Short mmCIF file of C-alpha atoms in Angstrom, two decimals:
data_model
loop_
_atom_site.label_atom_id
_atom_site.label_comp_id
_atom_site.label_asym_id
_atom_site.label_seq_id
_atom_site.Cartn_x
_atom_site.Cartn_y
_atom_site.Cartn_z
CA UNK L 16 19.79 -32.83 -16.20
CA UNK L 17 22.55 -31.76 -13.84
CA UNK L 18 25.85 -30.38 -15.02
CA UNK L 19 28.16 -27.43 -14.99
CA UNK L 20 25.39 -25.03 -16.01
CA UNK L 21 22.77 -25.93 -13.40
CA UNK L 22 20.21 -28.52 -12.44
CA UNK L 23 17.50 -27.99 -15.03
CA UNK L 24 14.89 -30.65 -15.56
CA UNK L 25 15.16 -32.38 -18.90
CA UNK L 26 12.66 -31.67 -21.67
CA UNK L 27 11.26 -35.15 -21.22
CA UNK L 28 10.71 -34.57 -17.51
CA UNK L 29 9.00 -31.21 -17.91
CA UNK L 30 5.50 -31.81 -19.25
CA UNK L 31 3.17 -28.86 -19.16
CA UNK L 32 0.44 -29.00 -16.55
CA UNK L 33 1.11 -32.62 -15.68
CA UNK L 34 1.48 -33.22 -11.95
CA UNK L 35 3.29 -36.53 -12.00
CA UNK L 36 5.47 -38.16 -9.37
CA UNK L 37 8.67 -36.70 -10.84
CA UNK L 38 7.39 -33.14 -10.67
CA UNK L 39 6.22 -33.65 -7.08
CA UNK L 40 9.56 -35.19 -6.11
CA UNK L 41 11.39 -32.32 -7.78
CA UNK L 42 9.33 -29.83 -5.74
CA UNK L 43 9.93 -31.79 -2.53
CA UNK L 44 13.67 -32.09 -3.20
CA UNK L 45 13.99 -28.34 -3.72
CA UNK L 46 12.26 -27.28 -0.50
CA UNK L 47 13.75 -30.08 1.60
CA UNK L 48 17.24 -29.13 0.45
CA UNK L 49 16.75 -25.49 1.34
CA UNK L 50 15.34 -26.40 4.77
CA UNK L 51 18.16 -28.83 5.56
CA UNK L 52 20.69 -26.17 4.64
CA UNK L 53 19.03 -23.82 7.12
CA UNK L 54 19.22 -26.51 9.82
CA UNK L 55 22.94 -27.04 9.16
CA UNK L 56 23.55 -23.29 9.35
CA UNK L 57 21.65 -23.10 12.64
CA UNK L 58 24.46 -25.06 14.31
CA UNK L 59 26.55 -21.88 14.04
CA UNK L 60 24.38 -20.46 16.80
CA UNK L 61 24.88 -21.86 20.29
CA UNK L 62 23.34 -20.28 23.35
CA UNK L 63 26.76 -19.01 24.39
CA UNK L 64 27.45 -17.43 20.99
CA UNK L 65 23.96 -15.97 20.80
CA UNK L 66 24.31 -14.44 24.26
CA UNK L 67 27.62 -12.91 23.15
CA UNK L 68 25.98 -11.41 20.05
CA UNK L 69 23.13 -10.03 22.15
CA UNK L 70 25.59 -8.38 24.54
CA UNK L 71 27.21 -6.32 21.76
CA UNK L 72 25.84 -2.82 22.10
CA UNK L 73 23.15 -4.04 24.53
CA UNK L 74 20.52 -3.60 21.82
CA UNK L 75 16.87 -4.38 22.43
CA UNK L 76 15.12 -6.95 20.21
CA UNK L 77 14.00 -4.41 17.62
CA UNK L 78 17.40 -2.84 17.06
CA UNK L 79 19.16 -6.21 17.18
CA UNK L 80 16.86 -7.37 14.37
CA UNK L 81 17.39 -4.16 12.36
CA UNK L 82 21.17 -3.99 12.72
CA UNK L 83 21.62 -7.73 12.14
CA UNK L 84 19.51 -7.59 8.98
CA UNK L 85 21.50 -4.62 7.69
CA UNK L 86 24.90 -6.24 8.34
CA UNK L 87 23.96 -9.55 6.71
CA UNK L 88 22.52 -7.78 3.67
CA UNK L 89 25.42 -5.37 3.21
CA UNK L 90 28.17 -7.95 3.74
CA UNK L 91 26.68 -10.44 1.28
CA UNK L 92 25.73 -7.78 -1.27
CA UNK L 93 29.31 -6.55 -1.52
CA UNK L 94 31.35 -9.51 -0.29
CA UNK L 95 29.69 -12.13 -2.50
CA UNK L 96 28.89 -10.13 -5.62
CA UNK L 97 32.03 -8.00 -6.00
CA UNK L 98 34.49 -10.90 -6.52
CA UNK L 99 32.21 -12.54 -9.10
CA UNK L 100 31.75 -9.29 -11.01
CA UNK L 101 35.51 -8.75 -11.00
CA UNK L 102 36.07 -12.26 -12.39
CA UNK L 103 33.46 -11.73 -15.11
CA UNK L 104 34.97 -8.38 -16.10
CA UNK L 105 38.40 -10.03 -16.43
CA UNK L 106 37.08 -13.10 -18.18
CA UNK L 107 38.24 -15.36 -15.36
CA UNK L 108 36.48 -18.63 -14.61
CA UNK L 109 34.26 -18.34 -17.67
CA UNK L 110 34.14 -22.12 -17.99
CA UNK L 111 31.84 -21.87 -14.96
CA UNK L 112 29.89 -18.99 -16.51
CA UNK L 113 26.76 -19.54 -18.55
CA UNK L 114 27.42 -18.74 -22.24
CA UNK L 115 26.43 -15.24 -23.34
CA UNK L 116 24.79 -14.45 -26.68
CA UNK L 117 25.36 -11.49 -29.00
CA UNK L 118 22.35 -9.72 -27.49
CA UNK L 119 23.85 -9.81 -24.00
CA UNK L 120 26.47 -7.04 -23.73
CA UNK L 121 28.43 -6.67 -20.53
CA UNK L 122 26.75 -4.00 -18.34
CA UNK L 123 27.96 -0.47 -18.98
CA UNK L 124 29.70 1.54 -16.30
CA UNK L 125 26.81 4.04 -16.35
CA UNK L 126 24.22 1.32 -15.70
CA UNK L 127 26.24 -0.17 -12.85
CA UNK L 128 26.79 3.24 -11.23
CA UNK L 129 23.04 3.88 -11.41
CA UNK L 130 22.42 0.48 -9.82
CA UNK L 131 24.94 1.01 -7.00
CA UNK L 132 23.59 4.49 -6.27
CA UNK L 133 20.07 3.11 -5.83
CA UNK L 134 21.39 0.25 -3.69
CA UNK L 135 23.33 2.59 -1.39
CA UNK L 136 20.34 4.88 -0.89
CA UNK L 137 18.03 1.93 -0.22
CA UNK L 138 20.30 0.09 2.19
CA UNK L 139 21.29 3.21 4.12
CA UNK L 140 17.84 4.80 4.38
CA UNK L 141 14.61 3.00 3.47
CA UNK L 142 15.79 -0.43 4.64
CA UNK L 143 16.29 0.90 8.18
CA UNK L 144 12.84 2.48 8.24
CA UNK L 145 11.16 -0.65 6.87
CA UNK L 146 12.89 -3.11 9.21
CA UNK L 147 12.24 -0.89 12.23
CA UNK L 148 8.53 -1.07 11.46
CA UNK L 149 8.45 -4.69 10.33
CA UNK L 150 9.80 -5.92 13.65
CA UNK L 151 6.50 -4.87 15.26
CA UNK L 152 4.72 -7.35 12.98
CA UNK L 153 7.29 -10.07 13.70
CA UNK L 154 6.88 -9.49 17.43
CA UNK L 155 3.07 -9.49 17.15
CA UNK L 156 3.20 -13.03 15.78
CA UNK L 157 5.58 -14.15 18.52
CA UNK L 158 9.08 -13.56 17.18
CA UNK L 159 11.83 -12.99 19.74
CA UNK L 160 15.57 -12.51 19.88
CA UNK L 161 15.89 -13.94 23.39
CA UNK L 162 16.99 -17.38 24.51
CA UNK L 163 16.20 -20.20 24.21
CA UNK L 164 17.09 -20.82 20.57
CA UNK L 165 14.58 -22.75 18.47
CA UNK L 166 14.91 -26.52 18.04
CA UNK L 167 16.32 -27.96 14.80
CA UNK L 168 12.89 -29.36 14.04
CA UNK L 169 11.36 -25.90 14.30
CA UNK L 170 14.03 -24.44 12.02
CA UNK L 171 13.33 -27.13 9.41
CA UNK L 172 9.54 -26.76 9.47
CA UNK L 173 9.56 -22.96 9.47
CA UNK L 174 12.09 -22.74 6.64
CA UNK L 175 10.25 -25.43 4.64
CA UNK L 176 6.94 -23.58 4.86
CA UNK L 177 8.66 -20.26 4.14
CA UNK L 178 10.32 -21.77 1.08
CA UNK L 179 7.00 -23.13 -0.22
CA UNK L 180 5.37 -19.71 0.21
CA UNK L 181 8.31 -17.90 -1.40
CA UNK L 182 8.29 -20.28 -4.36
CA UNK L 183 4.63 -19.64 -5.17
CA UNK L 184 4.60 -15.93 -4.29
CA UNK L 185 7.66 -15.15 -6.38
CA UNK L 186 6.35 -17.02 -9.42
CA UNK L 187 2.93 -15.36 -9.48
CA UNK L 188 4.14 -11.87 -8.58
CA UNK L 189 6.94 -12.07 -11.15
CA UNK L 190 4.58 -13.37 -13.82
CA UNK L 191 2.16 -10.56 -13.01
CA UNK L 192 4.92 -7.98 -13.46
CA UNK L 193 5.28 -9.16 -17.05
CA UNK L 194 1.70 -8.20 -17.90
CA UNK L 195 1.91 -5.71 -20.80
CA UNK L 196 0.08 -3.00 -18.84
CA UNK L 197 2.48 -3.32 -15.90
CA UNK L 198 5.83 -4.32 -17.37
CA UNK L 199 6.91 -1.02 -18.93
CA UNK L 200 6.05 0.93 -15.77
CA UNK L 201 7.70 -1.35 -13.19
CA UNK L 202 9.56 -4.49 -14.22
CA UNK L 203 11.32 -3.06 -17.28
CA UNK L 204 13.94 -1.49 -14.99
CA UNK L 205 15.13 -4.90 -13.80
CA UNK L 206 15.47 -6.08 -17.40
CA UNK L 207 17.90 -3.30 -18.30
CA UNK L 208 20.47 -5.96 -17.45
CA UNK L 209 20.66 -8.45 -20.34
CA UNK L 210 23.96 -9.76 -18.96
CA UNK L 211 22.93 -10.50 -15.41
CA UNK L 212 25.23 -9.96 -12.45
CA UNK L 213 24.64 -10.65 -8.77
CA UNK L 214 24.43 -6.96 -7.90
CA UNK L 215 21.54 -6.56 -10.37
CA UNK L 216 19.34 -9.00 -8.43
CA UNK L 217 18.11 -6.04 -6.36
CA UNK L 218 18.03 -3.47 -9.16
CA UNK L 219 14.29 -2.98 -9.43
CA UNK L 220 11.40 -0.55 -9.08
CA UNK L 221 10.33 -0.01 -5.42
CA UNK L 222 6.95 -1.65 -6.08
CA UNK L 223 8.66 -4.72 -7.51
CA UNK L 224 11.09 -4.89 -4.59
CA UNK L 225 8.20 -4.98 -2.16
CA UNK L 226 5.75 -7.20 -4.06
CA UNK L 227 8.15 -9.70 -5.63
CA UNK L 228 11.14 -9.76 -3.27
CA UNK L 229 10.68 -8.40 0.24
CA UNK L 230 7.13 -9.62 0.87
CA UNK L 231 7.66 -13.17 -0.48
CA UNK L 232 10.92 -13.43 1.49
CA UNK L 233 9.66 -12.12 4.83
CA UNK L 234 6.02 -13.05 5.17
CA UNK L 235 6.52 -16.80 5.60
CA UNK L 236 8.87 -16.51 8.56
CA UNK L 237 7.02 -13.48 9.93
CA UNK L 238 3.59 -15.15 10.16
CA UNK L 239 5.12 -18.16 11.90
CA UNK L 240 6.61 -16.06 14.68
CA UNK L 241 10.07 -17.23 13.72
CA UNK L 242 12.96 -16.65 16.12
CA UNK L 243 15.36 -13.90 15.10
CA UNK L 244 18.18 -16.43 14.62
CA UNK L 245 16.10 -18.35 12.08
CA UNK L 246 15.31 -15.11 10.27
CA UNK L 247 19.03 -14.35 9.96
CA UNK L 248 19.69 -17.84 8.57
CA UNK L 249 16.76 -17.62 6.17
CA UNK L 250 17.92 -14.19 4.99
CA UNK L 251 21.42 -15.50 4.20
CA UNK L 252 20.01 -18.40 2.18
CA UNK L 253 17.51 -16.21 0.36
CA UNK L 254 20.11 -13.59 -0.57
CA UNK L 255 22.55 -16.22 -1.81
CA UNK L 256 19.80 -17.79 -3.89
CA UNK L 257 19.06 -14.61 -5.78
CA UNK L 258 22.71 -13.51 -6.05
CA UNK L 259 23.82 -16.86 -7.46
CA UNK L 260 20.80 -16.94 -9.77
CA UNK L 261 21.77 -13.57 -11.27
CA UNK L 262 25.55 -13.98 -11.18
CA UNK L 263 25.86 -16.01 -14.37
CA UNK L 264 28.31 -18.29 -12.55
CA UNK L 265 27.38 -21.84 -11.70
CA UNK L 266 29.47 -22.38 -8.58
CA UNK L 267 29.46 -26.16 -7.96
CA UNK L 268 29.57 -26.11 -4.16
CA UNK L 269 26.97 -23.36 -3.77
CA UNK L 270 24.75 -24.88 -6.42
CA UNK L 271 24.62 -28.12 -4.43
CA UNK L 272 24.22 -26.39 -1.07
CA UNK L 273 21.39 -24.21 -2.34
CA UNK L 274 19.83 -27.22 -4.06
CA UNK L 275 20.29 -26.00 -7.58
CA UNK L 276 19.49 -22.34 -8.25
CA UNK L 277 19.63 -22.74 -12.02
CA UNK L 278 21.90 -20.12 -13.50
CA UNK L 279 20.90 -20.92 -17.08
CA UNK L 280 17.21 -20.97 -16.25
CA UNK L 281 16.99 -17.38 -15.03
CA UNK L 282 19.67 -16.19 -17.44
CA UNK L 283 17.41 -17.26 -20.31
CA UNK L 284 14.62 -15.15 -18.81
CA UNK L 285 16.85 -12.07 -18.92
CA UNK L 286 18.30 -12.71 -22.37
CA UNK L 287 14.98 -13.59 -24.06
CA UNK L 288 12.54 -11.82 -21.71
CA UNK L 289 9.99 -14.60 -21.93
CA UNK L 290 8.80 -17.34 -19.56
CA UNK L 291 10.85 -18.87 -16.73
CA UNK L 292 9.13 -16.73 -14.10
CA UNK L 293 9.90 -19.04 -11.18
CA UNK L 294 13.06 -19.43 -9.13
CA UNK L 295 13.15 -22.96 -10.54
CA UNK L 296 11.08 -25.15 -12.84
CA UNK L 297 8.14 -26.35 -10.75
CA UNK L 298 5.55 -23.60 -11.26
CA UNK L 299 6.68 -22.87 -14.81
CA UNK L 300 6.31 -26.53 -15.73
CA UNK L 301 2.94 -26.75 -14.01
CA UNK L 302 1.66 -23.66 -15.83
CA UNK L 303 3.45 -24.16 -19.15
CA UNK L 304 5.43 -20.92 -18.98
CA UNK L 305 8.80 -22.50 -19.69
CA UNK L 306 8.00 -23.98 -23.11
CA UNK L 307 10.28 -21.51 -24.97
CA UNK L 308 13.12 -22.49 -22.63
CA UNK L 309 12.51 -26.20 -23.20
CA UNK L 310 12.51 -25.67 -26.96
CA UNK L 311 15.73 -23.65 -26.63
CA UNK L 312 17.37 -26.41 -24.59
CA UNK L 313 16.26 -29.07 -27.07
CA UNK L 314 17.71 -27.06 -29.96
CA UNK L 315 21.02 -26.65 -28.10
CA UNK L 316 21.18 -30.37 -27.39
CA UNK L 317 20.56 -31.17 -31.05
CA UNK L 318 23.31 -28.79 -32.10
CA UNK L 319 25.74 -30.43 -29.65
CA UNK L 320 24.88 -33.88 -30.96
CA UNK L 321 25.28 -32.73 -34.57
CA UNK L 322 28.72 -31.33 -33.80
#
């Protein structure tokens, strides 16, 4: 059902392990929406504008890729997440915020300072080293930052396939991180946030960052030899997906543009620490790992009807 708190599938629609037409259409709608958004964003790049960007600093392909990735990441990390955190701290716009339970205290100042310290160190040091090296792999598979720009058809296909890969890779890597022998050593750090905020999307153990975030995000576009412009577009969409999903705010326009990153869906994962391993419902429904969430939703609906 769609509404102010996301675009979750209804309990009746989500049947464990059953690959019916509605589940397939849901999967297709998700990835098509993401890919179309990338195509629309690609219109921001014309050959003239791209040539102007390339002329700034006269950077070679590698450094253009590295610096561009850093700027996009830093600007969205601060520019998107800071205003939403400020609103949440002031209690503004809470009618667009997913309801919080008693077991979800607002993050402490100490926890947020720890998170920001790790983010600053990562973005100012290791990210530069990683992206400098990763460009060699991009280039090996045919990526370039030169003209001509890719066609709209290429942008759609590459982003669609990247989205499909990301969807599956994130679900299975995230589910694996919840294995009892792994969780306490790696993924427990991310779950220090019971009240999720956009900044906390990247608060994670280095192994988790690589296996469940960076690799799923990059490998799809990398193996296709995607043009640097498409990588920048894909990075913006991917970052907004995870920031919105952790923000607690269901922002109507962004929710539609990003094809429904379900705020309540992932929020439940943080508050109850069970199931809902995927970015959305497809893999969880297929594998039956969102049954607690479905039961929770059904109980909430019954309580609303009773009142």
